[in-house]
Amino acid sequence: MSIQSTIEAAASTLTPSLARIALVVRENPSLVIDNTINELAAECDTSVASVVRFCRAIGFSGYAPLRMALATELGKEAAQFSARGAFGSEISDDDTLQEAVSKLAALELLAIEETVARLDFDVLDAAIDAIDGADRILLYGIGASQFVAEDLAHKLLRVGRNAHVLGDPHEAVAATVLQAGPTVAIGFSHAGATVETVRFLQTARTNGAATIAVTSAKDSPLARAADHALFTEVRESAFRAGAMVSRIAQLALVDCLFVGVAKRRFGETVDALRRTHEAMRALRD
């Protein structure tokens, strides 16, 4: 897992002082390389001890190992994305439209690559088993995560699966209580802390449903409420209106789930896609 993705995922679970360091480093990771630990502490308006605790919170024994690893990571990424220019820096007012779009595209490409590279295929396979064996598939997310839930539901419906996107938190909880046959509940939340989505999975699990989480935060309430947790690796741009990079990574996981489910009944899937395509083509004639 990349250091920058680790910082992004951990930010919401850190204490305020450590979260402040995470924000500064996430927005400009080169500060770690260019500054001593004392200088970084001053930049973050915190103490050297807090910087050390931050390093340990993201898996490093101290500042020097973090500095070295981050320098290596940024060097590799600069070489990989040199054609896109200024990789790793935040979108700024001085950027041309082409530069801003190139920075965003680089982040989205990395999100897909790192998410797939770090994917636990045993967990993915178990999640696919749960979906394939379910009579009813309930999906829930809020904001941009709802759009991702709708995308998976659309794909599953096209191949004959009984999938429902729940648009209201009360409706979502009620649906998990009133089960009819084997049920799987899938919750989507980038930070893994959306109260309504966590409650949806918790209630579903209490009532006997298999639960799946799609999130970036490994030590999050949503991940803990899931039988099978799938994680995105994301460095979201702070210059955004709603999710951008995180949504792309979630959609990549959605496609992995769909392909896995589709392959379990390959002949039926191909036939269902053909029939639904023909039915929709008739609407365009």
CSV table of C-alpha atoms in Angstrom, one decimal, residues 100-267:
chain,number,residue,atom,x,y,z
A,100,ALA,CA,-5.3,20.4,-13.5
A,101,VAL,CA,-6.9,17.6,-15.6
A,102,SER,CA,-3.6,15.8,-15.9
A,103,LYS,CA,-3.1,15.9,-12.1
A,104,LEU,CA,-6.6,14.5,-11.6
A,105,ALA,CA,-6.1,11.8,-14.2
A,106,ALA,CA,-2.8,10.7,-12.6
A,107,LEU,CA,-4.5,10.3,-9.2
A,108,GLU,CA,-7.4,8.3,-10.8
A,109,LEU,CA,-5.1,6.0,-12.7
A,110,LEU,CA,-3.1,5.4,-9.5
A,111,ALA,CA,-6.2,4.7,-7.5
A,112,ILE,CA,-7.3,1.9,-9.9
A,113,GLU,CA,-3.8,0.4,-10.1
A,114,GLU,CA,-3.2,0.5,-6.3
A,115,THR,CA,-6.7,-0.7,-5.4
A,116,VAL,CA,-6.3,-3.8,-7.7
A,117,ALA,CA,-2.7,-4.4,-6.7
A,118,ARG,CA,-3.7,-4.5,-3.0
A,119,LEU,CA,-6.9,-6.4,-3.5
A,120,ASP,CA,-7.4,-9.4,-1.2
A,121,PHE,CA,-8.7,-12.0,-3.7
A,122,ASP,CA,-9.7,-14.4,-0.9
A,123,VAL,CA,-12.0,-11.7,0.5
A,124,LEU,CA,-13.2,-10.8,-3.0
A,125,ASP,CA,-14.0,-14.4,-3.7
A,126,ALA,CA,-15.9,-14.8,-0.4
A,127,ALA,CA,-17.9,-11.6,-1.2
A,128,ILE,CA,-18.7,-13.0,-4.7
A,129,ASP,CA,-19.9,-16.3,-3.1
A,130,ALA,CA,-22.2,-14.3,-0.8
A,131,ILE,CA,-23.7,-12.3,-3.6
A,132,ASP,CA,-24.1,-15.3,-5.9
A,133,GLY,CA,-25.9,-17.3,-3.2
A,134,ALA,CA,-28.3,-14.5,-2.2
A,135,ASP,CA,-31.9,-14.3,-3.0
A,136,ARG,CA,-31.9,-10.6,-2.3
A,137,ILE,CA,-29.0,-8.1,-2.6
A,138,LEU,CA,-29.4,-4.8,-0.6
A,139,LEU,CA,-27.1,-1.9,-1.4
A,140,TYR,CA,-26.7,1.4,0.5
A,141,GLY,CA,-24.5,4.5,0.4
A,142,ILE,CA,-24.9,8.2,0.9
A,143,GLY,CA,-23.9,11.0,-1.6
A,144,ALA,CA,-21.4,9.9,-4.2
A,145,SER,CA,-21.4,6.4,-2.6
A,146,GLN,CA,-25.1,6.0,-3.6
A,147,PHE,CA,-24.1,6.5,-7.2
A,148,VAL,CA,-21.7,3.6,-6.9
A,149,ALA,CA,-24.3,1.4,-5.2
A,150,GLU,CA,-26.7,2.2,-8.1
A,151,ASP,CA,-24.0,1.2,-10.6
A,152,LEU,CA,-23.6,-2.2,-9.1
A,153,ALA,CA,-27.3,-2.7,-8.7
A,154,HIS,CA,-27.8,-1.8,-12.4
A,155,LYS,CA,-25.2,-4.3,-13.5
A,156,LEU,CA,-26.7,-7.1,-11.3
A,157,LEU,CA,-30.2,-6.4,-12.4
A,158,ARG,CA,-29.0,-6.8,-16.1
A,159,VAL,CA,-28.0,-10.4,-15.3
A,160,GLY,CA,-31.1,-11.3,-13.4
A,161,ARG,CA,-30.0,-10.7,-9.8
A,162,ASN,CA,-32.5,-9.4,-7.3
A,163,ALA,CA,-30.7,-6.2,-6.3
A,164,HIS,CA,-32.1,-3.1,-4.6
A,165,VAL,CA,-30.6,0.3,-3.9
A,166,LEU,CA,-32.1,1.8,-0.7
A,167,GLY,CA,-32.4,5.5,-0.8
A,168,ASP,CA,-33.5,6.3,2.7
A,169,PRO,CA,-31.8,5.3,6.0
A,170,HIS,CA,-35.0,4.2,7.6
A,171,GLU,CA,-35.9,2.2,4.5
A,172,ALA,CA,-32.5,0.7,4.5
A,173,VAL,CA,-32.7,-0.5,8.1
A,174,ALA,CA,-36.3,-1.8,7.7
A,175,ALA,CA,-35.2,-3.8,4.6
A,176,THR,CA,-32.5,-5.6,6.6
A,177,VAL,CA,-35.0,-6.6,9.3
A,178,LEU,CA,-37.6,-8.0,6.9
A,179,GLN,CA,-35.7,-10.7,5.2
A,180,ALA,CA,-37.1,-13.2,2.8
A,181,GLY,CA,-34.5,-15.8,2.0
A,182,PRO,CA,-30.7,-15.5,2.0
A,183,THR,CA,-29.7,-11.8,1.9
A,184,VAL,CA,-26.5,-9.9,1.4
A,185,ALA,CA,-26.1,-6.3,2.4
A,186,ILE,CA,-23.4,-4.1,0.7
A,187,GLY,CA,-22.4,-0.7,2.3
A,188,PHE,CA,-20.4,1.9,0.5
A,189,SER,CA,-18.5,4.7,2.4
A,190,HIS,CA,-15.1,6.1,1.5
A,191,ALA,CA,-14.1,7.0,5.1
A,192,GLY,CA,-16.1,4.0,6.5
A,193,ALA,CA,-17.7,6.2,9.2
A,194,THR,CA,-21.0,7.3,7.7
A,195,VAL,CA,-23.4,6.6,10.6
A,196,GLU,CA,-26.4,5.6,8.5
A,197,THR,CA,-24.3,3.2,6.3
A,198,VAL,CA,-22.6,1.6,9.4
A,199,ARG,CA,-26.0,1.1,11.0
A,200,PHE,CA,-27.3,-0.5,7.8
A,201,LEU,CA,-24.6,-3.1,7.9
A,202,GLN,CA,-24.8,-3.7,11.6
A,203,THR,CA,-28.5,-4.2,11.5
A,204,ALA,CA,-28.2,-6.5,8.5
A,205,ARG,CA,-25.6,-8.6,10.2
A,206,THR,CA,-27.7,-8.8,13.4
A,207,ASN,CA,-30.6,-10.1,11.3
A,208,GLY,CA,-28.6,-12.8,9.6
A,209,ALA,CA,-27.5,-11.2,6.3
A,210,ALA,CA,-24.0,-11.6,4.9
A,211,THR,CA,-22.4,-8.1,4.9
A,212,ILE,CA,-19.9,-6.5,2.6
A,213,ALA,CA,-18.1,-3.2,3.0
A,214,VAL,CA,-16.5,-1.1,0.3
A,215,THR,CA,-14.3,1.5,1.9
A,216,SER,CA,-10.8,2.9,2.1
A,217,ALA,CA,-10.5,2.8,5.9
A,218,LYS,CA,-9.3,-0.5,7.3
A,219,ASP,CA,-9.9,0.3,10.9
A,220,SER,CA,-13.3,1.8,10.5
A,221,PRO,CA,-16.8,1.1,11.9
A,222,LEU,CA,-18.0,0.0,8.5
A,223,ALA,CA,-15.1,-2.4,8.0
A,224,ARG,CA,-15.8,-3.9,11.4
A,225,ALA,CA,-19.5,-4.3,10.6
A,226,ALA,CA,-18.7,-6.4,7.5
A,227,ASP,CA,-18.1,-10.1,7.1
A,228,HIS,CA,-16.1,-9.2,3.9
A,229,ALA,CA,-14.4,-5.8,3.6
A,230,LEU,CA,-13.0,-4.6,0.3
A,231,PHE,CA,-10.6,-1.7,0.4
A,232,THR,CA,-9.8,1.1,-2.1
A,233,GLU,CA,-6.4,2.8,-2.1
A,234,VAL,CA,-7.1,6.5,-2.7
A,235,ARG,CA,-5.5,9.9,-2.6
A,236,GLU,CA,-8.4,12.2,-3.0
A,237,SER,CA,-7.9,15.7,-4.2
A,238,ALA,CA,-8.8,18.4,-1.8
A,239,PHE,CA,-9.9,20.5,-4.7
A,240,ARG,CA,-13.3,18.8,-5.3
A,241,ALA,CA,-17.0,19.0,-5.0
A,242,GLY,CA,-17.8,15.5,-3.6
A,243,ALA,CA,-15.8,12.4,-4.3
A,244,MET,CA,-13.8,12.1,-7.5
A,245,VAL,CA,-10.8,9.8,-7.1
A,246,SER,CA,-12.5,7.7,-4.4
A,247,ARG,CA,-15.6,7.2,-6.6
A,248,ILE,CA,-13.4,5.9,-9.4
A,249,ALA,CA,-11.7,3.4,-7.0
A,250,GLN,CA,-15.1,2.2,-5.7
A,251,LEU,CA,-16.3,1.7,-9.2
A,252,ALA,CA,-13.3,-0.4,-10.0
A,253,LEU,CA,-14.2,-2.7,-7.0
A,254,VAL,CA,-17.8,-2.8,-8.2
A,255,ASP,CA,-16.7,-4.0,-11.6
A,256,CYS,CA,-14.5,-6.7,-9.9
A,257,LEU,CA,-17.5,-7.9,-7.9
A,258,PHE,CA,-19.7,-7.9,-11.0
A,259,VAL,CA,-17.3,-9.8,-13.2
A,260,GLY,CA,-16.8,-12.4,-10.4
A,261,VAL,CA,-20.6,-12.9,-10.0
A,262,ALA,CA,-21.1,-13.0,-13.8
A,263,LYS,CA,-18.5,-15.7,-14.3
A,264,ARG,CA,-20.2,-18.0,-11.7
A,265,ARG,CA,-23.0,-18.5,-14.2
A,266,PHE,CA,-21.3,-17.6,-17.4
A,267,GLY,CA,-23.9,-19.0,-19.9
